Amino acid sequence: MKIQGFNAPGAKPADPLADLHVHTTYSDGLFSPQEVVARALENGVQALAICDHDNIDGIEPAISAARGNDLEIVAGVELSSQWQNLRDIHILGYGFDPGAPELVGELADFRDFRARRNEMIVQRVNEVLAAERRTLLDFQQIRRFAGGTVGRPHIARALIEAGLVRDNDEAFNRYLVRCNVEKRFFSADQAISLIHRAGGVAVLAHPPLITEDRCALLRLLDAFVVLGLDGIEAYNNAGSLDDVAELTALARQRKLIVTGGSDFHGFSDSAARIGWARGEIPIPLSCWQEVRDSLSQRVAG
């Protein structure tokens, strides 16, 4: 199957690009919305969705930064959800009203919990560091350089800058995994309906990261279609060209839209780049066009 817009890694794309899954300092990204917009423009991206985890505060700054440029900012969010025995399934929302009261209220509750969670993680990390007689982390300093909501990548960055670990992997393996505090999750049906009630469409993020069991993934997809799922992120940070083709076929069989995103966080040790899945597969603008058409149908319906 030919993948639209694909060229060899490192080559310029043949068609316009979209990226419907990037993160900023408002969740666990390392770059501000303004910096992300600048990088998207450098890469020739024409449609960009800021999809911070359980947070929509980066949307307006991105819109302001893109004003006057040939870049459309799409309202986006990535909701942390669970279904049956599968936890941390991510549901992407697009094109919703960022001022929808129910959505704003639910995400405010999430933000409050996230702030408490990450402060507790730093406390646990400091307990381990104290036992090792090493320098402790300053949570207020981490929050200042995060510039928004603190996430575990920001804590990892603090460990690196303090010379306590060499890189992101060591930070997680040595401290952040063992010192983790369990996240809060939406149920999958709640996440999808919350996006719909705010006027948006709901898409399943990076399916290859959910489970390696194909039968389990098919069962999940069929269950989520019943719940109202609108699309699949076929172009994603964990899928090969073969995965893109297979996920596209699964979407078409279920009359779902096909979307794509880099899942860019800004990590220096990551291959992710804005506008490209896995840093090597161009994300076609048709992904945004499918979202836009689905939104139009939702309004008409």
Coordinates of C-alpha atoms in Angstrom, one line a residue:
M1 CA 0.0 0.0 0.0
K2 CA 1.3 3.4 -0.9
I3 CA 1.5 5.8 2.0
Q4 CA 0.5 9.3 0.9
G5 CA 3.4 11.8 1.0
F6 CA 6.1 9.2 2.0
N7 CA 9.7 9.8 1.0
A8 CA 12.9 8.3 2.3
P9 CA 13.9 9.4 5.8
G10 CA 15.3 12.9 5.9
A11 CA 13.8 13.8 2.5
K12 CA 11.3 16.7 2.1
P13 CA 7.7 15.6 1.9
A14 CA 5.9 15.6 -1.4
D15 CA 2.7 16.9 0.1
P16 CA 1.7 19.4 2.8
L17 CA 2.1 18.2 6.3
A18 CA -0.1 18.1 9.4
D19 CA 0.7 17.2 13.0
L20 CA -2.3 16.5 15.2
H21 CA -0.4 15.4 18.3
V22 CA 2.2 17.6 19.9
H23 CA 2.9 18.5 23.6
T24 CA 4.0 21.8 25.3
T25 CA 5.1 22.9 28.7
Y26 CA 1.4 22.9 29.7
S27 CA 1.7 19.2 30.2
D28 CA 4.9 17.2 29.8
G29 CA 6.5 18.9 26.8
L30 CA 9.8 20.8 27.1
F31 CA 8.9 23.6 24.7
S32 CA 6.3 26.4 25.0
P33 CA 3.4 26.7 22.6
Q34 CA 5.2 29.6 20.9
E35 CA 8.3 27.4 20.4
V36 CA 6.3 24.5 19.1
V37 CA 4.6 26.7 16.6
A38 CA 7.9 28.1 15.4
R39 CA 9.2 24.5 14.9
A40 CA 6.0 23.6 13.0
L41 CA 6.4 26.5 10.7
E42 CA 10.1 25.6 10.0
N43 CA 9.0 22.1 9.1
G44 CA 6.3 23.2 6.7
V45 CA 3.3 22.0 8.8
Q46 CA 0.0 23.6 7.8
A47 CA -2.3 22.2 10.5
L48 CA -1.2 21.7 14.1
A49 CA -3.0 20.4 17.2
I50 CA -1.6 21.1 20.6
C51 CA -2.7 17.9 22.5
D52 CA -1.4 18.3 26.0
H53 CA -2.3 15.7 28.6
D54 CA -5.6 16.5 30.3
N55 CA -4.9 20.2 29.7
I56 CA -6.1 22.8 27.1
D57 CA -4.3 25.9 28.3
G58 CA -1.7 25.8 25.5
I59 CA -4.3 26.2 22.7
E60 CA -4.8 30.0 22.9
P61 CA -1.0 30.8 23.1
A62 CA -0.5 28.6 20.1
I63 CA -3.3 30.4 18.2
S64 CA -1.7 33.8 19.0
A65 CA 1.8 32.6 18.0
A66 CA 0.5 31.3 14.6
R67 CA -1.5 34.4 13.7
G68 CA -0.5 35.8 10.4
N69 CA 1.2 32.6 9.3
D70 CA 0.0 29.8 7.0
L71 CA -0.6 27.4 9.9
E72 CA -4.0 26.4 11.3
I73 CA -4.1 25.6 15.0
V74 CA -6.6 22.9 15.9
A75 CA -8.1 22.7 19.4
G76 CA -6.8 19.4 20.8
V77 CA -6.3 17.5 24.0
E78 CA -5.1 14.0 25.1
L79 CA -7.2 12.4 27.8
S80 CA -5.8 9.7 30.0
S81 CA -8.3 6.9 30.1
Q82 CA -8.8 3.2 31.0
W83 CA -11.0 0.4 29.7
Q84 CA -11.4 -3.0 31.5
N85 CA -7.9 -4.2 32.4
L86 CA -6.1 -1.7 30.1
R87 CA -4.9 1.5 31.7
D88 CA -3.5 4.7 30.3
I89 CA -5.3 4.5 27.0
H90 CA -5.1 7.9 25.4
I91 CA -8.1 9.5 23.7
L92 CA -7.4 12.5 21.5
G93 CA -10.0 15.2 21.2
Y94 CA -10.1 17.6 18.2
G95 CA -12.1 20.7 17.2
F96 CA -14.0 21.1 20.5
D97 CA -15.0 24.4 22.2
P98 CA -12.1 25.1 24.6
G99 CA -14.5 27.1 26.7
A100 CA -17.0 24.3 27.2
P101 CA -17.8 24.5 30.9
E102 CA -18.0 20.8 31.6
L103 CA -14.7 20.1 29.8
V104 CA -13.0 23.1 31.6
G105 CA -14.3 21.9 35.0
E106 CA -13.2 18.2 34.5
L107 CA -9.7 19.3 33.3
A108 CA -9.3 21.7 36.2
D109 CA -9.9 18.7 38.6
F110 CA -7.3 16.7 36.7
R111 CA -4.8 19.6 36.8
D112 CA -5.2 19.9 40.6
F113 CA -4.6 16.2 41.0
R114 CA -1.6 16.3 38.6
A115 CA 0.0 19.1 40.6
R116 CA -0.3 17.1 43.8
R117 CA 0.8 13.9 42.1
N118 CA 4.1 15.3 40.7
E119 CA 4.9 17.1 44.0
M120 CA 4.5 13.7 45.7
I121 CA 6.8 12.1 43.1
V122 CA 9.5 14.7 43.8
Q123 CA 9.1 14.0 47.6
R124 CA 9.6 10.3 47.0
V125 CA 12.6 10.9 44.7
N126 CA 14.1 13.1 47.4
E127 CA 13.7 10.4 50.0
V128 CA 15.8 8.1 47.7
L129 CA 18.3 10.8 47.1
A130 CA 18.6 11.5 50.8
A131 CA 19.2 7.8 51.5
E132 CA 22.0 8.0 48.8
R133 CA 23.4 11.2 50.4
R134 CA 22.9 13.0 47.1
T135 CA 21.6 16.5 46.3
L136 CA 17.8 16.9 46.7
L137 CA 15.5 18.4 44.0
D138 CA 13.7 21.7 44.5
F139 CA 10.1 21.3 43.4
Q140 CA 9.5 25.0 43.1
Q141 CA 12.5 25.3 40.8
I142 CA 11.2 22.5 38.6
R143 CA 7.8 24.2 38.4
R144 CA 9.4 27.4 37.3
F145 CA 11.4 25.9 34.4
A146 CA 8.5 23.8 33.4
G147 CA 6.6 27.0 32.7
G148 CA 3.3 25.2 33.1
T149 CA 2.1 21.9 34.5
V150 CA 5.0 19.8 35.9
G151 CA 5.3 16.3 34.4
R152 CA 7.7 13.5 35.0
P153 CA 9.9 14.5 32.0
H154 CA 10.5 17.8 33.8
I155 CA 11.6 15.9 36.9
A156 CA 13.9 13.8 34.7
R157 CA 15.3 17.0 33.3
A158 CA 16.0 18.3 36.8
L159 CA 17.8 15.1 37.7
I160 CA 20.0 15.4 34.5
E161 CA 20.8 19.1 35.1
A162 CA 21.8 18.3 38.7
G163 CA 24.2 15.7 37.4
L164 CA 22.4 12.9 39.2
V165 CA 21.8 10.9 36.1
R166 CA 23.2 10.9 32.5
D167 CA 20.0 10.9 30.5
N168 CA 16.2 10.6 30.4
D169 CA 16.3 6.7 30.4
E170 CA 18.5 6.6 33.5
A171 CA 16.2 9.1 35.3
F172 CA 13.2 6.9 34.8
N173 CA 14.9 3.6 35.4
R174 CA 16.7 4.7 38.5
Y175 CA 14.2 7.1 40.2
L176 CA 10.9 7.9 38.4
V177 CA 9.5 4.4 37.9
R178 CA 10.2 3.3 41.5
C179 CA 9.0 6.7 42.9
N180 CA 5.8 6.9 40.8
V181 CA 2.4 7.9 42.1
E182 CA -0.5 6.3 40.3
K183 CA -2.3 8.6 37.8
R184 CA -5.9 9.4 37.6
F185 CA -7.9 8.2 34.6
F186 CA -11.1 8.9 32.8
S187 CA -13.1 5.8 31.8
A188 CA -13.0 5.5 28.0
D189 CA -16.7 6.1 27.6
Q190 CA -16.4 9.2 29.8
A191 CA -13.5 10.6 27.8
I192 CA -15.2 10.1 24.4
S193 CA -18.6 11.5 25.6
L194 CA -16.8 14.5 27.2
I195 CA -15.1 15.4 23.9
H196 CA -18.4 14.9 22.0
R197 CA -20.4 17.1 24.4
A198 CA -17.8 19.9 23.9
G199 CA -18.4 19.6 20.1
G200 CA -15.3 17.7 19.2
V201 CA -14.3 14.3 17.6
A202 CA -12.6 11.5 19.5
V203 CA -9.6 9.6 18.2
L204 CA -7.6 6.6 19.6
A205 CA -4.0 7.6 20.1
H206 CA -1.0 5.5 19.1
P207 CA -2.7 2.0 19.1
P208 CA 0.6 0.1 18.9
L209 CA 1.4 1.3 22.4
I210 CA -1.8 0.0 23.9
T211 CA -1.2 -3.7 23.5
E212 CA 0.9 -6.1 21.4
D213 CA -2.1 -8.5 21.3
R214 CA -3.8 -7.8 17.9
C215 CA -6.9 -9.6 19.0
A216 CA -7.2 -7.5 22.1
L217 CA -6.7 -4.4 20.0
L218 CA -9.5 -5.4 17.6
R219 CA -11.8 -6.0 20.5
L220 CA -10.9 -2.7 22.0
L221 CA -11.6 -0.9 18.7
D222 CA -14.9 -2.5 18.2
A223 CA -15.9 -1.7 21.8
F224 CA -14.8 1.9 21.3
V225 CA -16.8 2.2 18.1
V226 CA -19.9 1.4 20.1
L227 CA -18.9 4.1 22.6
G228 CA -18.7 6.6 19.7
L229 CA -15.0 6.7 18.7
D230 CA -14.5 8.7 15.6
G231 CA -11.0 7.8 14.4
I232 CA -7.7 6.1 14.7
E233 CA -4.2 7.8 14.9
A234 CA -2.8 5.6 12.1
Y235 CA 0.3 7.8 11.7
N236 CA 1.9 7.7 15.1
N237 CA 5.1 7.7 17.1
A238 CA 5.1 3.9 17.5
G239 CA 4.1 2.6 14.1
S240 CA 6.0 1.5 11.0
L241 CA 4.8 2.0 7.5
D242 CA 3.2 -1.5 7.7
D243 CA 1.4 -0.4 10.9
V244 CA 0.2 2.8 9.2
A245 CA -1.3 0.7 6.4
E246 CA -2.9 -1.9 8.7
L247 CA -4.4 0.8 11.0
T248 CA -5.7 2.7 8.0
A249 CA -7.4 -0.5 6.8
L250 CA -8.9 -1.1 10.3
A251 CA -10.2 2.4 10.3
R252 CA -11.8 2.2 6.9
Q253 CA -13.4 -1.1 7.7
R254 CA -15.1 0.6 10.7
K255 CA -15.9 3.8 8.9
L256 CA -13.5 5.7 11.2
I257 CA -11.3 8.7 10.2
V258 CA -7.5 8.4 9.9
T259 CA -5.4 10.9 11.7
G260 CA -1.7 11.3 12.5
G261 CA 0.7 13.0 15.0
S262 CA 4.3 12.9 16.0
D263 CA 3.7 12.9 19.8
F264 CA 6.5 15.5 19.9
H265 CA 7.6 16.4 23.5
G266 CA 11.0 18.0 22.7
F267 CA 13.2 15.3 24.3
S268 CA 16.8 15.6 22.9
D269 CA 17.1 11.8 22.9
S270 CA 13.9 11.3 20.9
A271 CA 13.6 10.8 17.1
A272 CA 10.3 12.7 17.1
R273 CA 10.0 15.7 14.9
I274 CA 7.0 17.8 14.2
G275 CA 5.1 16.8 11.1
W276 CA 6.6 13.3 10.9
A277 CA 5.5 10.0 12.5
R278 CA 8.5 8.2 14.1
G279 CA 10.6 11.0 12.7
E280 CA 10.6 9.5 9.3
I281 CA 7.0 9.1 7.9
P282 CA 5.4 12.4 6.7
I283 CA 2.0 13.0 8.2
P284 CA -0.3 14.1 5.3
L285 CA -2.6 17.1 5.5
S286 CA -5.4 14.8 4.7
C287 CA -5.4 13.7 8.3
W288 CA -6.6 17.2 9.3
Q289 CA -9.0 17.3 6.4
E290 CA -10.6 14.1 7.7
V291 CA -11.0 15.6 11.1
R292 CA -12.5 18.8 9.6
D293 CA -15.0 16.8 7.6
S294 CA -16.0 14.7 10.6
L295 CA -16.5 17.9 12.6
S296 CA -18.7 19.3 9.8
Q297 CA -20.8 16.1 9.8
R298 CA -21.2 16.3 13.6
V299 CA -22.5 19.9 13.3
A300 CA -24.8 19.0 10.4
G301 CA -26.1 15.9 12.3

